[in-house]
PDB file of C-alpha atoms in Angstrom:
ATOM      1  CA  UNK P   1     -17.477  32.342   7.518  1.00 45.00           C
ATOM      2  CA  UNK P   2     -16.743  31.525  11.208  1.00 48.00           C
ATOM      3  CA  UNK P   3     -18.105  28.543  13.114  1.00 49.00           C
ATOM      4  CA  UNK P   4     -19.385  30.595  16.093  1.00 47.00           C
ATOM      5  CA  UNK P   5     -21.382  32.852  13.581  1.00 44.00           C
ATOM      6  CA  UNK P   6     -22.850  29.715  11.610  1.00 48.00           C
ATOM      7  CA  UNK P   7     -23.652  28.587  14.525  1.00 46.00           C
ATOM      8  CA  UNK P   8     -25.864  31.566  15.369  1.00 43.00           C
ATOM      9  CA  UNK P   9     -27.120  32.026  12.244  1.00 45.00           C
ATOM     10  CA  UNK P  10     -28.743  28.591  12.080  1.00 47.00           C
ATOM     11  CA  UNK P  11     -30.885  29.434  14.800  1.00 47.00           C
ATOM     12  CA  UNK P  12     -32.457  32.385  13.099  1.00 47.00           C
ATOM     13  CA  UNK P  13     -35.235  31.574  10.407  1.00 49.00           C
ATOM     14  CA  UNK P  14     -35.302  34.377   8.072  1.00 46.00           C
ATOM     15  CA  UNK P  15     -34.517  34.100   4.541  1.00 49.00           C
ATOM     16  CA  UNK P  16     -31.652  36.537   4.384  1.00 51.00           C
ATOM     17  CA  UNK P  17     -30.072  34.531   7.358  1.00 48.00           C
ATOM     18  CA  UNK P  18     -30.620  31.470   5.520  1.00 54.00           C
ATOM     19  CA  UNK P  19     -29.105  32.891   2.537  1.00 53.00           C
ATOM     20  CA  UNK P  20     -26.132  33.594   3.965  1.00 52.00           C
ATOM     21  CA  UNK P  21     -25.557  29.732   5.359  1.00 57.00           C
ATOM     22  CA  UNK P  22     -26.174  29.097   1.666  1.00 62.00           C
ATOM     23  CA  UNK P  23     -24.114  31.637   0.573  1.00 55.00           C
ATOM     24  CA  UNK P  24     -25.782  32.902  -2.184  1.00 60.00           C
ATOM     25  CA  UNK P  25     -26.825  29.215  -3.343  1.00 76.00           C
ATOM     26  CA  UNK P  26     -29.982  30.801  -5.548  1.00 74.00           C
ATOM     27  CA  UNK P  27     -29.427  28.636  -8.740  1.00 80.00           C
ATOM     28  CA  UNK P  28     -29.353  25.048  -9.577  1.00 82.00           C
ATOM     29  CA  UNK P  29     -25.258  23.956  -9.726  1.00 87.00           C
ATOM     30  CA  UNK P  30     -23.960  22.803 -12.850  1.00 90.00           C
ATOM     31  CA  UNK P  31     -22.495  19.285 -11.177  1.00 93.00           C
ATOM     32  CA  UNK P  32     -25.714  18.617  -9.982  1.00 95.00           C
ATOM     33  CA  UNK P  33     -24.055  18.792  -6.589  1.00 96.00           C
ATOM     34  CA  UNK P  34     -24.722  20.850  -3.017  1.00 96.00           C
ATOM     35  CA  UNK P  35     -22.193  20.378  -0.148  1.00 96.00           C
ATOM     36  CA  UNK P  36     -23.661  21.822   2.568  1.00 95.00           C
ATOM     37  CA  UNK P  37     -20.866  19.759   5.185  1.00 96.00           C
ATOM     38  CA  UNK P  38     -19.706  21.308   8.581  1.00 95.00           C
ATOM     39  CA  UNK P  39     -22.112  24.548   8.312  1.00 92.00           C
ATOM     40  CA  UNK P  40     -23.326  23.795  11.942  1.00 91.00           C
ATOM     41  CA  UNK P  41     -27.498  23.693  10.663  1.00 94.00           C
ATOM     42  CA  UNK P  42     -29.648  22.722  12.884  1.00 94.00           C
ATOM     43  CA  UNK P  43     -32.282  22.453   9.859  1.00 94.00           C
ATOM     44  CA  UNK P  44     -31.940  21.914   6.104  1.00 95.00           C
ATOM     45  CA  UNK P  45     -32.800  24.939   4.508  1.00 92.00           C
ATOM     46  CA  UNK P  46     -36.412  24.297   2.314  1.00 93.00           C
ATOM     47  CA  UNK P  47     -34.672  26.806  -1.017  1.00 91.00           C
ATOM     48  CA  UNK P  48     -32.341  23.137  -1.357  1.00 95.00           C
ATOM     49  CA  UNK P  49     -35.340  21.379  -2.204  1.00 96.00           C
ATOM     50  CA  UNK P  50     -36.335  23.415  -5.481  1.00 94.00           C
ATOM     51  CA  UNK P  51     -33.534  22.164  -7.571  1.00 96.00           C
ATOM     52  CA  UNK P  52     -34.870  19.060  -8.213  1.00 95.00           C
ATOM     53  CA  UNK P  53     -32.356  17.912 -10.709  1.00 96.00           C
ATOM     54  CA  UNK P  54     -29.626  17.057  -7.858  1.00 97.00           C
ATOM     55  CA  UNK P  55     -27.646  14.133  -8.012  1.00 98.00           C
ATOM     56  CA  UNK P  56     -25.619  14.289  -4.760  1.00 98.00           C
ATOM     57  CA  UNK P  57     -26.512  16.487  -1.708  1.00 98.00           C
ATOM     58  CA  UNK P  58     -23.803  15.949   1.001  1.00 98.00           C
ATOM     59  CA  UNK P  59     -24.962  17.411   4.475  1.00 98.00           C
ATOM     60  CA  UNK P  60     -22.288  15.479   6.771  1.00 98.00           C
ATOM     61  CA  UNK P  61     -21.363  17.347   9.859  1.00 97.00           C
ATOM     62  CA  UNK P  62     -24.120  19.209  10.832  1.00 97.00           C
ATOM     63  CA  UNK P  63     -26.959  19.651  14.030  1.00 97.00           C
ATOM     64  CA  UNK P  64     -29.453  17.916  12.081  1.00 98.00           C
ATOM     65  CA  UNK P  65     -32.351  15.752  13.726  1.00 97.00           C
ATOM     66  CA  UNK P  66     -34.700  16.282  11.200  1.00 97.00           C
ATOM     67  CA  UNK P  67     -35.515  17.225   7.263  1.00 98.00           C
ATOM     68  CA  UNK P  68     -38.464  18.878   5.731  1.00 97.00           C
ATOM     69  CA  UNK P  69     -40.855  17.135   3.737  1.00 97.00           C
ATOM     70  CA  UNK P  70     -39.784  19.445   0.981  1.00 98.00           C
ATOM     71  CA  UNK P  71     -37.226  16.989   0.474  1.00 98.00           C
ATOM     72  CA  UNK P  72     -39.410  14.682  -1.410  1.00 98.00           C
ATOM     73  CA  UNK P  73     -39.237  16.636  -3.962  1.00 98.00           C
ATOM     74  CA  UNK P  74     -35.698  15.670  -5.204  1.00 98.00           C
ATOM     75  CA  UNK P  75     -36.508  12.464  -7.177  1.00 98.00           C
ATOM     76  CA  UNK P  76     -32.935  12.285  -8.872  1.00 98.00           C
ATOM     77  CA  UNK P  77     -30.812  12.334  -5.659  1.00 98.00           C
ATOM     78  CA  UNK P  78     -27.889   9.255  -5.806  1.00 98.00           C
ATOM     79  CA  UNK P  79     -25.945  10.256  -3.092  1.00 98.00           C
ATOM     80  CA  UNK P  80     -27.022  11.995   0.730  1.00 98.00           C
ATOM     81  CA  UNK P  81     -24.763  12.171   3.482  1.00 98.00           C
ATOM     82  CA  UNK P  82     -26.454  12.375   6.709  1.00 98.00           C
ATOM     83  CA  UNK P  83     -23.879  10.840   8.594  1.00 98.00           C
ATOM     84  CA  UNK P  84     -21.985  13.253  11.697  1.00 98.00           C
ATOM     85  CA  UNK P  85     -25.318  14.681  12.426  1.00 98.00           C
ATOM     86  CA  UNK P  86     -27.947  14.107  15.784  1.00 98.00           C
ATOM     87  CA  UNK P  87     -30.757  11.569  13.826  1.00 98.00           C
ATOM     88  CA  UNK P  88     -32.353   9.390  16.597  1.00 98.00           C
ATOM     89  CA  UNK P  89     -34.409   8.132  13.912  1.00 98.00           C
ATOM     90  CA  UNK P  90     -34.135   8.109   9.962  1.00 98.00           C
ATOM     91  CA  UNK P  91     -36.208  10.754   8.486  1.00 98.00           C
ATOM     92  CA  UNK P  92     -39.276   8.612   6.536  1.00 98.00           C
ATOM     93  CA  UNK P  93     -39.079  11.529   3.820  1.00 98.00           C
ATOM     94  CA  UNK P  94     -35.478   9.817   2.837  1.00 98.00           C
ATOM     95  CA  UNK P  95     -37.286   5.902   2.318  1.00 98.00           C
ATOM     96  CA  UNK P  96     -38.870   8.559  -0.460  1.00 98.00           C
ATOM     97  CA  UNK P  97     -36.096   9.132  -2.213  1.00 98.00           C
ATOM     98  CA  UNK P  98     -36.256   6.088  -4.595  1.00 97.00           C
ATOM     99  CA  UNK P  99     -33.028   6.586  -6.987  1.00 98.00           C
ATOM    100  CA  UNK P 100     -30.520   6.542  -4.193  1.00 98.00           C
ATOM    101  CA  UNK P 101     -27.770   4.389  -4.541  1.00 98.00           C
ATOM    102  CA  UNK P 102     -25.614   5.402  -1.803  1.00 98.00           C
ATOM    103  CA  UNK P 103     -26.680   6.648   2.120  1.00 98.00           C
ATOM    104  CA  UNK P 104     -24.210   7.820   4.756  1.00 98.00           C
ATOM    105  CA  UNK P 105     -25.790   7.374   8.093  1.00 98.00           C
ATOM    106  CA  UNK P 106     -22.895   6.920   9.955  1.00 98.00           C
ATOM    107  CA  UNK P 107     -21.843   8.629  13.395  1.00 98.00           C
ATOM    108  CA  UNK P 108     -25.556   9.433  14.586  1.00 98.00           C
ATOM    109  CA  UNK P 109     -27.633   7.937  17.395  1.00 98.00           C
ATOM    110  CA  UNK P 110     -29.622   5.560  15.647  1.00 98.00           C
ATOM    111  CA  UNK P 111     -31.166   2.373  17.450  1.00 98.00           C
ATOM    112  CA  UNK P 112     -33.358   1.096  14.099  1.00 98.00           C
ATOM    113  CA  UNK P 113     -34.273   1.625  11.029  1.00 98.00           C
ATOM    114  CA  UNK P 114     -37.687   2.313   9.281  1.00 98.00           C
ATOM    115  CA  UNK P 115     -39.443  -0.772   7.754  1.00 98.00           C
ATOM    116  CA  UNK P 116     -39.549   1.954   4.589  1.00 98.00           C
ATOM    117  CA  UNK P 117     -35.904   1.698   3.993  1.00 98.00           C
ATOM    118  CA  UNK P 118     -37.028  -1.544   1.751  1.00 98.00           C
ATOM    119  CA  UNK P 119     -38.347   1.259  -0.330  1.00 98.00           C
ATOM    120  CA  UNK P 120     -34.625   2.140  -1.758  1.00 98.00           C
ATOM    121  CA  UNK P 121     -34.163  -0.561  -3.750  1.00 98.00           C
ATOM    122  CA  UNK P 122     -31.721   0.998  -5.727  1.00 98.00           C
ATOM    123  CA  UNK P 123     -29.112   1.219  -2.833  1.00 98.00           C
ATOM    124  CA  UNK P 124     -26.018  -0.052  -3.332  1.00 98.00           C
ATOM    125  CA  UNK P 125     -24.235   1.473  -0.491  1.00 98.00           C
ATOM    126  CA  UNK P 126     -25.110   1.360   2.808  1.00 98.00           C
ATOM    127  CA  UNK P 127     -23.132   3.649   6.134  1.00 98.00           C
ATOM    128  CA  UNK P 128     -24.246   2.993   9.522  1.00 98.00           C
ATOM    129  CA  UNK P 129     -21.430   2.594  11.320  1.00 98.00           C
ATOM    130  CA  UNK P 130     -20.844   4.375  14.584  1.00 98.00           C
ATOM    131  CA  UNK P 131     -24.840   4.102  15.920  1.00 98.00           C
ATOM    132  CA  UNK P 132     -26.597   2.778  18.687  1.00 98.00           C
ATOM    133  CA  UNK P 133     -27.614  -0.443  17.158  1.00 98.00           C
ATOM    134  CA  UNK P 134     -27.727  -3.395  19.326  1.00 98.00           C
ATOM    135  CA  UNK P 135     -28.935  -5.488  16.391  1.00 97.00           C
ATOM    136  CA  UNK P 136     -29.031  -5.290  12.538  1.00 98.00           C
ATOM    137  CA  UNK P 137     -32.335  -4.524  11.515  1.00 97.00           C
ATOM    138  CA  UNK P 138     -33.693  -6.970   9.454  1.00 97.00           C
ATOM    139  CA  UNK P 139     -35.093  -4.576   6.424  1.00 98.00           C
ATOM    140  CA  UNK P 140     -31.582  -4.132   5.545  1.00 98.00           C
ATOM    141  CA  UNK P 141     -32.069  -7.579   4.252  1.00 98.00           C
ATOM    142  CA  UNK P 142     -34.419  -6.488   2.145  1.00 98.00           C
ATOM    143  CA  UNK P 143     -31.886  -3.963  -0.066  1.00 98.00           C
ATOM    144  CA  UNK P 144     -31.531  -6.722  -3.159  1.00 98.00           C
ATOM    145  CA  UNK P 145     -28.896  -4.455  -4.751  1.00 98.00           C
ATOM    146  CA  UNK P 146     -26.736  -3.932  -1.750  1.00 98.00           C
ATOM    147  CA  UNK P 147     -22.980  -4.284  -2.388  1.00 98.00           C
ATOM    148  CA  UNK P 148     -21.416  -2.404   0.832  1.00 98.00           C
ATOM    149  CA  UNK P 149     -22.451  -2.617   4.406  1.00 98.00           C
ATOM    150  CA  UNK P 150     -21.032  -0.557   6.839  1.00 98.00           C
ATOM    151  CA  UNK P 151     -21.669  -1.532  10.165  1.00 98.00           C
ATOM    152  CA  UNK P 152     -19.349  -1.556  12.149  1.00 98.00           C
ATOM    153  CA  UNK P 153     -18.643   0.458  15.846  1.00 98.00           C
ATOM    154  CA  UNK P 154     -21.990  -0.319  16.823  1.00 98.00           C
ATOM    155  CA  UNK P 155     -23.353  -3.248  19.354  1.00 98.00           C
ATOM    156  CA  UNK P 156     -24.158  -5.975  17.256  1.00 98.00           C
ATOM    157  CA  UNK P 157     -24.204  -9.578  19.059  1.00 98.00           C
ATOM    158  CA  UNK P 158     -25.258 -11.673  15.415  1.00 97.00           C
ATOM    159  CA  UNK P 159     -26.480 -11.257  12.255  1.00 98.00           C
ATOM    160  CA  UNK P 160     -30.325 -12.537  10.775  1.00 97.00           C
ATOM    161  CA  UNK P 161     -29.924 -15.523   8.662  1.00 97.00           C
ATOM    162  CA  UNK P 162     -32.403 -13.330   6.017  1.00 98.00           C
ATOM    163  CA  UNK P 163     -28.784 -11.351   5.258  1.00 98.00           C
ATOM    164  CA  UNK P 164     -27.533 -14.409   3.139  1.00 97.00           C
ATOM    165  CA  UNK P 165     -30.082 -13.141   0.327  1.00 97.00           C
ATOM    166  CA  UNK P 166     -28.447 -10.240  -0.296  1.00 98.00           C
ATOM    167  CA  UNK P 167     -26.436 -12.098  -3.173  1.00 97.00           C
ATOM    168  CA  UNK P 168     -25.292  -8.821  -4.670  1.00 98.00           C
ATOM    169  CA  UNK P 169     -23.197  -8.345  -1.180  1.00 98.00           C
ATOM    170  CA  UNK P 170     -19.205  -8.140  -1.942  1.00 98.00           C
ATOM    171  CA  UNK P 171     -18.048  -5.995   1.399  1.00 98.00           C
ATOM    172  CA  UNK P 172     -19.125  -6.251   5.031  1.00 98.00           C
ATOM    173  CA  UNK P 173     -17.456  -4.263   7.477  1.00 98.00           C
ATOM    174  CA  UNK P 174     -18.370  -5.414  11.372  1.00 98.00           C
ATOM    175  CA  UNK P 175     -15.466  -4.078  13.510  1.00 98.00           C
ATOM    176  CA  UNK P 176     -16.005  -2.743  16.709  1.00 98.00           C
ATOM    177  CA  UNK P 177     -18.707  -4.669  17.838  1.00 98.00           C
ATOM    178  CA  UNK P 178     -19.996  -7.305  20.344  1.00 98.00           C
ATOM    179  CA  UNK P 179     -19.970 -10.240  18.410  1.00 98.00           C
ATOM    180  CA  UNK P 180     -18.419 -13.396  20.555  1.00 97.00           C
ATOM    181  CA  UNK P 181     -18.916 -15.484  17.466  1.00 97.00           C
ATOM    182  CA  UNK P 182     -18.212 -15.627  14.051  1.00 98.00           C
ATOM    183  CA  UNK P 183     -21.509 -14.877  12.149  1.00 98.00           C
ATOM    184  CA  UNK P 184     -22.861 -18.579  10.174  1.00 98.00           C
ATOM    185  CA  UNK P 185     -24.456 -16.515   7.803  1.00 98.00           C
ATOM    186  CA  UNK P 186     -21.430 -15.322   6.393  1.00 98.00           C
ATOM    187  CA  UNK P 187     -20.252 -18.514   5.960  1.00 98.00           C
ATOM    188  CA  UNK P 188     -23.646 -18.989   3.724  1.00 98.00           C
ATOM    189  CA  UNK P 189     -22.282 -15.996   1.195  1.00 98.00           C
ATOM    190  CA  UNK P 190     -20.080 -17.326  -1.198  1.00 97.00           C
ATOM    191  CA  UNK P 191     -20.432 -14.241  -3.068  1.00 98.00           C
ATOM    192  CA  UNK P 192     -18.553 -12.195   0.064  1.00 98.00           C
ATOM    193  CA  UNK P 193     -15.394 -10.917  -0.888  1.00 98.00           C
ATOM    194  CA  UNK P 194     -14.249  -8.276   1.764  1.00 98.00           C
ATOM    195  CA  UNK P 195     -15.119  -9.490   5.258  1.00 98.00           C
ATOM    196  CA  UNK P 196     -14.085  -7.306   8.439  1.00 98.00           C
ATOM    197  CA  UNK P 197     -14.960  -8.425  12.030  1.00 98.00           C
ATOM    198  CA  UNK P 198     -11.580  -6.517  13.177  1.00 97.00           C
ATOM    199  CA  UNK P 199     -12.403  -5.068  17.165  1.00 97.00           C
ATOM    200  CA  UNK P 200     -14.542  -8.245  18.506  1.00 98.00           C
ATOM    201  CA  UNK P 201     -14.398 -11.356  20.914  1.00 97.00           C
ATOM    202  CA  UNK P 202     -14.245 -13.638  18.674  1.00 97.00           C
ATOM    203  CA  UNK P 203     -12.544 -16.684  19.765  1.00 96.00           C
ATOM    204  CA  UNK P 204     -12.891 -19.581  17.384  1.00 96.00           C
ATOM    205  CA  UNK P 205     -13.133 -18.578  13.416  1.00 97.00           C
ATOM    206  CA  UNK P 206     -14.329 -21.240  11.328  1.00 97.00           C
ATOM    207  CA  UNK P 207     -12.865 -22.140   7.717  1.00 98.00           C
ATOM    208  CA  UNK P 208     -13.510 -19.903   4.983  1.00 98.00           C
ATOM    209  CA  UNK P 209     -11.868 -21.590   2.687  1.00 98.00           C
ATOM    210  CA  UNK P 210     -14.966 -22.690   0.603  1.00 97.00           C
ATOM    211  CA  UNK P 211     -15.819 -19.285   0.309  1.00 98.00           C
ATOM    212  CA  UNK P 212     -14.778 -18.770  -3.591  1.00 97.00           C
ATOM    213  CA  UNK P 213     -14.943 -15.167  -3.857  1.00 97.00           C
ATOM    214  CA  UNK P 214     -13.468 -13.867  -0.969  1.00 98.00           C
ATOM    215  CA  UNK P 215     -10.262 -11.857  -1.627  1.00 98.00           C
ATOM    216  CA  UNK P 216      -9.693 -10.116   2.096  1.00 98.00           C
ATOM    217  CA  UNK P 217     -10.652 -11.298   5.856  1.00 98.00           C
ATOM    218  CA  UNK P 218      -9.946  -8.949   8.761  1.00 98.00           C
ATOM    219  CA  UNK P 219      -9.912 -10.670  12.251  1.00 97.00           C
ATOM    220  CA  UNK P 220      -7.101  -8.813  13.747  1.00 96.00           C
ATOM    221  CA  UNK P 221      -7.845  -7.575  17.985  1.00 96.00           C
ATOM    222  CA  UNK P 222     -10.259 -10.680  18.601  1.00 97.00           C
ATOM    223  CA  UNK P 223      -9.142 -13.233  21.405  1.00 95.00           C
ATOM    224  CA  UNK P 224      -8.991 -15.842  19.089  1.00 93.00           C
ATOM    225  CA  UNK P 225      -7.020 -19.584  19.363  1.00 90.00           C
ATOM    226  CA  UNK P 226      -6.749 -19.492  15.802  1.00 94.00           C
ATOM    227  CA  UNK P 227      -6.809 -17.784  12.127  1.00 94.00           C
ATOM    228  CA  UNK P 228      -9.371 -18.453  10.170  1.00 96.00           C
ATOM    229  CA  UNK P 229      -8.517 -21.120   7.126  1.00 96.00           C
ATOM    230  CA  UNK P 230      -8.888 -19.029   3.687  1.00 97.00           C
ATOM    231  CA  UNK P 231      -8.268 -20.407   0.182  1.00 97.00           C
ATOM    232  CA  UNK P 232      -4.668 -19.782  -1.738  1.00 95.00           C
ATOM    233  CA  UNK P 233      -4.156 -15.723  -2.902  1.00 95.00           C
ATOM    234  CA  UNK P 234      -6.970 -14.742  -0.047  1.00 97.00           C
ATOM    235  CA  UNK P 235      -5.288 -12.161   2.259  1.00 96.00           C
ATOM    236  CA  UNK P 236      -5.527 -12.198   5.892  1.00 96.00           C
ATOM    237  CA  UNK P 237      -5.048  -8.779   8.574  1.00 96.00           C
ATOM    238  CA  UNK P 238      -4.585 -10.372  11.936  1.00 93.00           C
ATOM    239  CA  UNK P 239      -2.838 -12.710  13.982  1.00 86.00           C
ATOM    240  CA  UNK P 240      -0.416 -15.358  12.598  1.00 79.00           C
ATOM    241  CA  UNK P 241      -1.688 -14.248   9.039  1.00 74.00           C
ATOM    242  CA  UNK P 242       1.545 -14.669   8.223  1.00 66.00           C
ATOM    243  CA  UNK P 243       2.429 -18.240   9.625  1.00 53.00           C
ATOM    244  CA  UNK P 244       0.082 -21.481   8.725  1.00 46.00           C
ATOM    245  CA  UNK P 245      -3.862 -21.120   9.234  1.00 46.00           C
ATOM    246  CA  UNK P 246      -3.599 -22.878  12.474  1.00 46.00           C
ATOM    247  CA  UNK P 247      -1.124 -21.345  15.331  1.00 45.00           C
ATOM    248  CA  UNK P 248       2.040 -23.119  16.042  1.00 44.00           C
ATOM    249  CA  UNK P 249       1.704 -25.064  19.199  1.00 42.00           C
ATOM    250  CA  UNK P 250       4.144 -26.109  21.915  1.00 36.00           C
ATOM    251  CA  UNK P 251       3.275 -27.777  25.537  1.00 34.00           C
ATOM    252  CA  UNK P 252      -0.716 -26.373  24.824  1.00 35.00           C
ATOM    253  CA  UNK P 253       1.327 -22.469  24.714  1.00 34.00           C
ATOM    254  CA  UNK P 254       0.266 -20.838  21.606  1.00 35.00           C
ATOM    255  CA  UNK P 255       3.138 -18.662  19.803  1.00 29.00           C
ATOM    256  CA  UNK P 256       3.027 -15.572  19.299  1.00 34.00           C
ATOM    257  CA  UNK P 257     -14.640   2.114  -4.355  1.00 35.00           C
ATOM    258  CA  UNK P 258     -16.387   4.141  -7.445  1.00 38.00           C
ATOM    259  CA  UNK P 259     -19.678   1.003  -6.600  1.00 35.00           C
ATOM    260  CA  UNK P 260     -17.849  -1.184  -9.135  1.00 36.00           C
ATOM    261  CA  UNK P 261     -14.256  -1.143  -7.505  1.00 36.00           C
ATOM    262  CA  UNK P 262     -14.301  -2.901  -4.423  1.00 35.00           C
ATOM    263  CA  UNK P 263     -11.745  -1.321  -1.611  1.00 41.00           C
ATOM    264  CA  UNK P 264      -9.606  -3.673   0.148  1.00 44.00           C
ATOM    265  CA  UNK P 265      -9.770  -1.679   2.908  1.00 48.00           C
ATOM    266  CA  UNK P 266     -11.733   1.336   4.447  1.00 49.00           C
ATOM    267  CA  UNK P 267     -12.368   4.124   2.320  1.00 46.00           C
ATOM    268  CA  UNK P 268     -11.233   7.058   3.280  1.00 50.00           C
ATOM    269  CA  UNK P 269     -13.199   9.312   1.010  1.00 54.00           C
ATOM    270  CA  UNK P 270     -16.944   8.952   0.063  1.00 63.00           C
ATOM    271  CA  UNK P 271     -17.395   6.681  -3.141  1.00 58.00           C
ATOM    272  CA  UNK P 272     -19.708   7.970  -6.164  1.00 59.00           C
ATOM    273  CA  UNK P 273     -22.130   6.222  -7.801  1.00 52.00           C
ATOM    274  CA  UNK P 274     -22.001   4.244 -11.385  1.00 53.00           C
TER     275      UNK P 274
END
């Protein structure tokens, strides 16, 4: 089907049109399983909502602003991709959706989140990269069972200090935003093992090297003076990673997952759940 005539037919309501963006998608799938990605809908057809025994609904690259109450309905979802749609705002009907375990919200126009995110307290994975968030909303502290933040390409200036009791935490990813500072809480998270502040004005990092779990730090494209100071068999992605912790210095001239495998670096593909 061709993207101008998806396009078209997601304006028109009726069922037969709707059919036809589902094409023919009466029946229940046997994975469990609807990818409904790069269709160009504007809304989430309601029919989606019936099979109630879905595991992963994938909706990435869409029109979407909204969902339909409807959605409710599907108590067994793990996995929803919302991310590469228009959301201003999260859709409360999602905070309903209580066995999620991992939520793509990445590449929308969010500037917060709903206090009844704390709701999911079965996530475990956590995209909001590429938003309009200035700061990181503070009920994301409240996701005990969190094990990957994505925030990164967004506007963040700090962290709250409430993010150090998210001791399930292993990866944070934080390029590409404002941050002139290396965040202290992170230096409070001795359960962090992949940290990424790659893309930021940083200019001082502190050590890290009491930091027993971490296996990966990414500082590369910051204006630092320095690298930051990691324990033996950590590995460092940026400047003079290579040479000593500290830079060399002459006459004051410095010289140039599935949830349970952590990913050293970005994942390209969207992880599953346990």
């Amino acid at each position: 089907m061709g993207n101008s005539l998806k396009a078209i037919l997601a304006f028109v309501p009726s069922n037969k049109c709707q059919k036809y963006l589902l094409e023919d998608l009466e029946e229940m799938p046997v994975d469990k399983m609807v990818d409904l990605s790069g269709r160009q809908m504007r809304r989430l057809p309601v029919h989606i909502c019936s099979f109630r025994e879905l595991v992963k609904l994938y909706l990435s690259d869409n029109n979407l602003n909204h969902l339909p109450p409807e959605l409710e309905q599907l108590q067994n979802l793990q996995i929803l991709a919302l991310d590469f749609n228009n959301f201003k705002a999260l859709p409360l009907v999602v905070c309903t959706l209580k066995q999620l375990c991992i939520l793509y919200l990445g590449n929308n126009k969010l500037c917060s989140l709903p206090l009844e995110l704390r709701l999911l307290q079965n996530l475990k994975t956590l995209w909001i990269e590429s938003n309009c968030l200035q700061y990181l909303p503070e009920v994301v502290c409240e996701l005990s069972l969190l094990k990957m933040l994505h925030a990164g390409s967004n506007a963040l200036r700090s962290l709250p200090r409430q993010l150090q009791g998210l001791q399930e935490l292993r990866t944070i990813w934080l390029s590409g935003n404002l941050l002139s500072e290396f965040p202290p809480v992170l230096l409070d998270m001795p359960f962090l093992e992949v940290i990424d502040v790659d893309r930021n004005s940083i200019r001082f990092f502190p050590s890290l090297a009491h930091l027993p779990g971490l296996k990966l730090v990414i500082y590369d494209h910051n204006p630092c003076r320095n690298a930051p100071k990691v324990a033996k068999g950590v590995r460092r992605v940026g400047r003079w990673s290579e040479e000593t912790p500290e830079p060399r210095k002459r006459s004051g001239a410095v010289i140039d997952i599935t949830l349970d495998e952590k990913p050293l670096l970005p994942p390209a593909a969207k992880a599953e759940p346990d």
